[in-house]
Amino acid sequence: MHDNNQQRADVARMVASTVEGEVPASQSKTFRAAFADLLQGARQRELWFMLGIQDIKQRYRRSVLGPFWITIATGVMAAALGLLYSMLFQIPTAQFLPHVTVGLIMWNFISGAIKEGSTVFIENEGLIKQLPAPLSVHVYRLVWRQTLFLAHNLIIWVLLIIIFPRHLGWEFLLIIPGLALLLINGVWVAMFFGIVATRFRDIAPLLEALTQLLFYVTPIVWMTDTLENQGGAVSERAKLAQLNPLYHYMEVVRAPMIGQPVEAYHWWIVIGCTLAGIGLAALAMRQWRFRVSYWV
């Protein structure tokens, strides 16, 4: 009903009598239209909810274990890297393995939002041209699918807490706002890079390479504490990790899950980056949202 009223209003505006030479102002390139797209997409949650589940079913069709293959692959990778680097850095396995495992789990979500987000509109070309739905539906579908993968991988974290028990105090509740911020960032990252990469097709392979590089410069298979404890020049270089925004995103989610405190400045940096990212995505939507259907 809301969409029909909006269409009638648009038609009335276009056919209304105007002063000679006056052209009705377009409402497509406004922030109001951009945020309206996000709200309308959120209201159609049943659509992207079912599409996200269908994506997983299609990917693991005729598979016995289905999406749990992702859990197995992540668990094997975490165990291999955790055991190897714990011996190389001489860190107790009970301390290092949870650090690596939770880092990999969160990294899978972050990298998925970046890499798949850059092709989200290209891969949904048919639906965009045939289905009269807000552009944000496809972004919500992607983030929902990555959330389901994240939920499957959290089984590994539960097993680690059982094998290596640790005290999880009230700070464990910080995982709720941490994951919420991660999901919000997944939306703006997929929306922004999806629009830009649809226009400039070289962006997607470039992001693929940069994401791989970010994996090595983000404290996932290494710890900043280990480098800082060495002192000297190595300790100073370890502070460069603070310049990596993904390090702070990791900390606000990983630290509560492994029973470690989170310093306040991590939260402020993540919140600041989130607000800046939302503004950037809103600007991209205002300028180019209506052109995506022509670019795909």
CSV table of C-alpha atoms in Angstrom, one decimal:
chain,number,residue,atom,x,y,z
A,1,MET,CA,0.0,0.0,0.0
A,2,HIS,CA,2.8,2.4,0.9
A,3,ASP,CA,4.6,1.6,-2.4
A,4,ASN,CA,1.3,2.3,-4.4
A,5,ASN,CA,0.8,5.6,-2.6
A,6,GLN,CA,4.4,6.6,-3.4
A,7,GLN,CA,4.0,5.7,-7.1
A,8,ARG,CA,0.8,7.8,-7.3
A,9,ALA,CA,2.6,10.7,-5.7
A,10,ASP,CA,5.5,10.4,-8.2
A,11,VAL,CA,3.1,10.3,-11.1
A,12,ALA,CA,1.1,13.2,-9.8
A,13,ARG,CA,4.3,15.2,-9.4
A,14,MET,CA,5.4,14.4,-13.0
A,15,VAL,CA,2.1,15.3,-14.6
A,16,ALA,CA,1.3,18.3,-12.5
A,17,SER,CA,1.1,21.6,-14.3
A,18,THR,CA,4.2,23.7,-13.8
A,19,VAL,CA,5.4,27.1,-14.6
A,20,GLU,CA,6.5,27.3,-18.2
A,21,GLY,CA,10.1,26.1,-18.5
A,22,GLU,CA,10.1,24.6,-15.0
A,23,VAL,CA,11.2,21.0,-14.6
A,24,PRO,CA,9.9,19.0,-11.5
A,25,ALA,CA,12.7,18.4,-9.1
A,26,SER,CA,14.0,14.8,-9.0
A,27,GLN,CA,13.8,13.0,-5.6
A,28,SER,CA,16.1,10.1,-6.6
A,29,LYS,CA,19.4,11.8,-5.8
A,30,THR,CA,18.6,12.6,-2.2
A,31,PHE,CA,19.7,11.2,1.2
A,32,ARG,CA,16.0,10.8,1.9
A,33,ALA,CA,15.6,8.4,-1.0
A,34,ALA,CA,18.8,6.5,0.0
A,35,PHE,CA,17.6,5.9,3.6
A,36,ALA,CA,14.1,5.1,2.3
A,37,ASP,CA,15.7,2.3,0.3
A,38,LEU,CA,17.4,0.9,3.4
A,39,LEU,CA,14.1,1.1,5.4
A,40,GLN,CA,12.0,-0.5,2.6
A,41,GLY,CA,14.6,-3.3,2.2
A,42,ALA,CA,14.5,-4.0,6.0
A,43,ARG,CA,10.7,-4.3,5.9
A,44,GLN,CA,11.0,-7.0,3.2
A,45,ARG,CA,12.9,-9.2,5.6
A,46,GLU,CA,10.9,-12.3,4.7
A,47,LEU,CA,12.3,-12.0,1.1
A,48,TRP,CA,16.0,-11.7,1.9
A,49,PHE,CA,15.6,-14.1,4.8
A,50,MET,CA,14.4,-16.9,2.5
A,51,LEU,CA,16.8,-15.9,-0.3
A,52,GLY,CA,19.7,-16.2,2.1
A,53,ILE,CA,18.7,-19.6,3.3
A,54,GLN,CA,18.1,-20.7,-0.3
A,55,ASP,CA,21.7,-19.6,-1.1
A,56,ILE,CA,23.1,-22.0,1.5
A,57,LYS,CA,20.9,-24.8,0.3
A,58,GLN,CA,22.0,-24.3,-3.3
A,59,ARG,CA,25.7,-24.1,-2.4
A,60,TYR,CA,25.6,-27.4,-0.4
A,61,ARG,CA,23.0,-29.2,-2.5
A,62,ARG,CA,23.3,-33.0,-2.2
A,63,SER,CA,26.0,-32.6,0.5
A,64,VAL,CA,25.6,-34.8,3.6
A,65,LEU,CA,27.1,-32.3,6.0
A,66,GLY,CA,25.9,-29.2,4.2
A,67,PRO,CA,27.1,-25.9,5.7
A,68,PHE,CA,28.9,-27.7,8.4
A,69,TRP,CA,31.7,-28.2,5.9
A,70,ILE,CA,32.5,-24.5,6.6
A,71,THR,CA,32.7,-25.3,10.3
A,72,ILE,CA,35.0,-28.2,9.6
A,73,ALA,CA,37.3,-26.2,7.3
A,74,THR,CA,37.5,-23.3,9.7
A,75,GLY,CA,38.2,-25.7,12.6
A,76,VAL,CA,41.0,-27.5,10.8
A,77,MET,CA,42.6,-24.2,9.7
A,78,ALA,CA,42.4,-22.8,13.2
A,79,ALA,CA,43.9,-26.0,14.8
A,80,ALA,CA,46.7,-26.1,12.2
A,81,LEU,CA,47.6,-22.4,12.5
A,82,GLY,CA,47.1,-22.3,16.3
A,83,LEU,CA,49.3,-25.3,17.0
A,84,LEU,CA,52.0,-24.2,14.6
A,85,TYR,CA,52.3,-20.6,15.6
A,86,SER,CA,52.0,-21.4,19.3
A,87,MET,CA,55.2,-23.5,19.0
A,88,LEU,CA,56.9,-20.8,16.8
A,89,PHE,CA,56.1,-18.0,19.2
A,90,GLN,CA,56.4,-20.2,22.3
A,91,ILE,CA,52.9,-19.2,23.5
A,92,PRO,CA,50.8,-21.7,25.6
A,93,THR,CA,48.3,-23.4,23.3
A,94,ALA,CA,45.4,-22.8,25.8
A,95,GLN,CA,46.1,-19.0,25.3
A,96,PHE,CA,46.9,-18.9,21.6
A,97,LEU,CA,44.5,-21.3,20.1
A,98,PRO,CA,41.3,-19.5,21.2
A,99,HIS,CA,42.9,-16.2,19.9
A,100,VAL,CA,43.5,-17.7,16.5
A,101,THR,CA,40.2,-19.5,16.3
A,102,VAL,CA,37.9,-16.6,17.2
A,103,GLY,CA,40.0,-14.4,14.9
A,104,LEU,CA,39.5,-16.7,11.9
A,105,ILE,CA,35.7,-16.9,12.7
A,106,MET,CA,35.3,-13.2,12.6
A,107,TRP,CA,37.7,-12.8,9.7
A,108,ASN,CA,35.5,-15.1,7.6
A,109,PHE,CA,32.6,-12.7,8.1
A,110,ILE,CA,34.6,-9.6,7.4
A,111,SER,CA,36.3,-10.9,4.3
A,112,GLY,CA,33.0,-12.3,3.1
A,113,ALA,CA,31.3,-9.0,3.4
A,114,ILE,CA,34.1,-7.2,1.5
A,115,LYS,CA,34.7,-9.8,-1.3
A,116,GLU,CA,31.2,-10.9,-1.9
A,117,GLY,CA,29.9,-7.4,-1.3
A,118,SER,CA,31.9,-6.1,-4.2
A,119,THR,CA,30.0,-8.5,-6.6
A,120,VAL,CA,26.6,-8.5,-4.8
A,121,PHE,CA,24.8,-6.5,-7.5
A,122,ILE,CA,26.6,-8.1,-10.4
A,123,GLU,CA,25.6,-11.6,-9.2
A,124,ASN,CA,22.0,-10.5,-8.7
A,125,GLU,CA,21.7,-8.9,-12.2
A,126,GLY,CA,18.6,-11.0,-13.0
A,127,LEU,CA,16.7,-10.1,-9.8
A,128,ILE,CA,17.6,-6.4,-10.0
A,129,LYS,CA,16.2,-6.1,-13.5
A,130,GLN,CA,13.1,-8.3,-13.0
A,131,LEU,CA,12.2,-7.9,-9.3
A,132,PRO,CA,10.8,-4.5,-8.2
A,133,ALA,CA,12.6,-4.5,-4.9
A,134,PRO,CA,14.8,-2.0,-3.0
A,135,LEU,CA,18.5,-2.3,-3.8
A,136,SER,CA,19.3,-2.9,-0.1
A,137,VAL,CA,17.4,-6.3,-0.2
A,138,HIS,CA,20.4,-7.8,-2.0
A,139,VAL,CA,22.8,-6.4,0.6
A,140,TYR,CA,20.7,-7.7,3.5
A,141,ARG,CA,20.5,-11.1,1.8
A,142,LEU,CA,24.3,-11.2,1.7
A,143,VAL,CA,24.8,-10.1,5.3
A,144,TRP,CA,22.2,-12.6,6.5
A,145,ARG,CA,24.0,-15.4,4.6
A,146,GLN,CA,27.3,-14.4,6.2
A,147,THR,CA,25.6,-14.3,9.6
A,148,LEU,CA,24.4,-17.9,9.1
A,149,PHE,CA,27.9,-19.0,8.3
A,150,LEU,CA,29.2,-17.1,11.4
A,151,ALA,CA,26.6,-19.0,13.5
A,152,HIS,CA,27.8,-22.3,12.2
A,153,ASN,CA,31.4,-21.4,13.0
A,154,LEU,CA,30.6,-20.4,16.5
A,155,ILE,CA,30.2,-24.1,17.3
A,156,ILE,CA,34.0,-24.3,17.2
A,157,TRP,CA,34.2,-21.5,19.8
A,158,VAL,CA,31.8,-23.5,22.1
A,159,LEU,CA,34.1,-26.5,21.8
A,160,LEU,CA,37.1,-24.5,22.7
A,161,ILE,CA,35.5,-23.0,25.8
A,162,ILE,CA,34.7,-26.6,26.9
A,163,ILE,CA,38.3,-27.9,26.2
A,164,PHE,CA,40.0,-24.8,27.5
A,165,PRO,CA,37.7,-23.5,30.2
A,166,ARG,CA,38.1,-19.8,31.2
A,167,HIS,CA,36.2,-17.3,33.3
A,168,LEU,CA,33.7,-15.2,31.2
A,169,GLY,CA,32.6,-12.4,33.4
A,170,TRP,CA,30.1,-9.6,32.7
A,171,GLU,CA,32.3,-8.3,29.9
A,172,PHE,CA,31.2,-11.3,27.9
A,173,LEU,CA,27.9,-9.4,27.3
A,174,LEU,CA,29.9,-6.9,25.3
A,175,ILE,CA,29.8,-9.5,22.5
A,176,ILE,CA,26.2,-8.3,21.8
A,177,PRO,CA,27.0,-4.7,20.8
A,178,GLY,CA,30.2,-6.0,19.2
A,179,LEU,CA,28.4,-8.3,16.9
A,180,ALA,CA,25.7,-5.6,16.2
A,181,LEU,CA,28.5,-3.2,15.1
A,182,LEU,CA,30.0,-6.0,12.9
A,183,LEU,CA,26.6,-6.5,11.1
A,184,ILE,CA,26.0,-2.8,10.6
A,185,ASN,CA,29.5,-2.5,9.1
A,186,GLY,CA,28.8,-5.5,6.9
A,187,VAL,CA,25.8,-3.7,5.4
A,188,TRP,CA,27.6,-0.4,4.6
A,189,VAL,CA,30.7,-2.2,3.3
A,190,ALA,CA,28.6,-4.4,0.9
A,191,MET,CA,26.5,-1.5,-0.2
A,192,PHE,CA,29.4,0.9,-0.8
A,193,PHE,CA,31.7,-1.5,-2.5
A,194,GLY,CA,28.8,-3.2,-4.4
A,195,ILE,CA,27.9,0.1,-6.0
A,196,VAL,CA,31.4,1.2,-6.8
A,197,ALA,CA,32.5,-2.2,-8.1
A,198,THR,CA,29.4,-2.5,-10.3
A,199,ARG,CA,30.5,0.7,-12.1
A,200,PHE,CA,34.2,-0.1,-12.1
A,201,ARG,CA,34.7,-3.8,-12.6
A,202,ASP,CA,38.4,-3.7,-11.6
A,203,ILE,CA,37.5,-2.9,-8.0
A,204,ALA,CA,36.4,-6.5,-7.2
A,205,PRO,CA,39.8,-8.3,-8.1
A,206,LEU,CA,41.6,-5.4,-6.4
A,207,LEU,CA,39.6,-5.9,-3.2
A,208,GLU,CA,40.3,-9.6,-3.4
A,209,ALA,CA,44.1,-9.0,-3.3
A,210,LEU,CA,43.8,-6.3,-0.6
A,211,THR,CA,41.7,-8.5,1.6
A,212,GLN,CA,44.4,-11.2,1.4
A,213,LEU,CA,47.0,-8.7,2.4
A,214,LEU,CA,44.9,-7.4,5.3
A,215,PHE,CA,44.7,-10.9,6.7
A,216,TYR,CA,48.5,-10.9,7.3
A,217,VAL,CA,48.7,-7.4,8.8
A,218,THR,CA,45.7,-8.0,11.2
A,219,PRO,CA,46.5,-9.7,14.5
A,220,ILE,CA,44.8,-13.1,13.7
A,221,VAL,CA,47.7,-15.6,13.6
A,222,TRP,CA,49.9,-13.3,15.7
A,223,MET,CA,49.5,-11.3,18.9
A,224,THR,CA,50.4,-7.7,19.5
A,225,ASP,CA,51.4,-8.6,23.1
A,226,THR,CA,54.1,-11.0,21.8
A,227,LEU,CA,55.8,-8.3,19.8
A,228,GLU,CA,55.5,-5.7,22.4
A,229,ASN,CA,57.1,-7.9,25.0
A,230,GLN,CA,60.2,-8.2,22.9
A,231,GLY,CA,61.0,-4.6,23.5
A,232,GLY,CA,63.2,-2.3,21.4
A,233,ALA,CA,62.4,-1.6,17.7
A,234,VAL,CA,60.1,-4.7,17.5
A,235,SER,CA,57.9,-3.2,20.3
A,236,GLU,CA,57.7,0.1,18.5
A,237,ARG,CA,56.7,-1.5,15.2
A,238,ALA,CA,54.0,-3.5,17.0
A,239,LYS,CA,52.2,-0.2,17.6
A,240,LEU,CA,51.7,0.1,13.9
A,241,ALA,CA,48.9,-2.4,14.3
A,242,GLN,CA,46.9,0.4,15.9
A,243,LEU,CA,46.6,2.0,12.4
A,244,ASN,CA,44.7,-1.0,11.1
A,245,PRO,CA,41.0,-0.4,11.7
A,246,LEU,CA,40.3,-4.2,11.4
A,247,TYR,CA,42.5,-4.7,14.5
A,248,HIS,CA,40.0,-2.7,16.6
A,249,TYR,CA,37.0,-4.5,15.0
A,250,MET,CA,38.6,-7.8,16.0
A,251,GLU,CA,39.2,-6.7,19.6
A,252,VAL,CA,35.7,-5.5,20.4
A,253,VAL,CA,34.3,-9.0,19.4
A,254,ARG,CA,37.2,-11.4,20.1
A,255,ALA,CA,38.3,-10.1,23.6
A,256,PRO,CA,34.9,-10.7,25.3
A,257,MET,CA,34.6,-14.2,23.7
A,258,ILE,CA,38.0,-15.3,25.1
A,259,GLY,CA,37.6,-13.7,28.6
A,260,GLN,CA,39.8,-10.7,28.1
A,261,PRO,CA,39.1,-7.0,28.8
A,262,VAL,CA,38.5,-4.5,26.0
A,263,GLU,CA,40.0,-1.1,26.3
A,264,ALA,CA,37.6,1.8,25.7
A,265,TYR,CA,39.5,3.3,22.8
A,266,HIS,CA,38.8,0.2,20.6
A,267,TRP,CA,35.1,0.9,20.9
A,268,TRP,CA,35.5,4.6,20.1
A,269,ILE,CA,37.5,3.8,17.0
A,270,VAL,CA,35.0,1.2,15.8
A,271,ILE,CA,32.0,3.5,16.4
A,272,GLY,CA,33.8,6.3,14.5
A,273,CYS,CA,34.6,4.1,11.6
A,274,THR,CA,31.1,2.8,11.5
A,275,LEU,CA,29.6,6.3,11.4
A,276,ALA,CA,32.0,7.4,8.7
A,277,GLY,CA,31.3,4.2,6.7
A,278,ILE,CA,27.5,4.8,6.9
A,279,GLY,CA,28.0,8.3,5.6
A,280,LEU,CA,30.1,7.1,2.8
A,281,ALA,CA,27.6,4.4,1.8
A,282,ALA,CA,24.7,7.0,2.0
A,283,LEU,CA,26.7,9.3,-0.3
A,284,ALA,CA,27.2,6.5,-2.8
A,285,MET,CA,23.6,5.5,-2.7
A,286,ARG,CA,22.4,9.1,-3.2
A,287,GLN,CA,24.6,9.6,-6.2
A,288,TRP,CA,24.5,6.2,-8.0
A,289,ARG,CA,21.8,4.0,-6.5
A,290,PHE,CA,19.4,4.5,-9.3
A,291,ARG,CA,22.1,3.7,-11.9
A,292,VAL,CA,23.0,0.2,-10.7
A,293,SER,CA,20.3,-1.4,-12.7
A,294,TYR,CA,21.8,0.0,-15.9
A,295,TRP,CA,25.4,-0.9,-14.9
A,296,VAL,CA,24.8,-4.6,-14.2
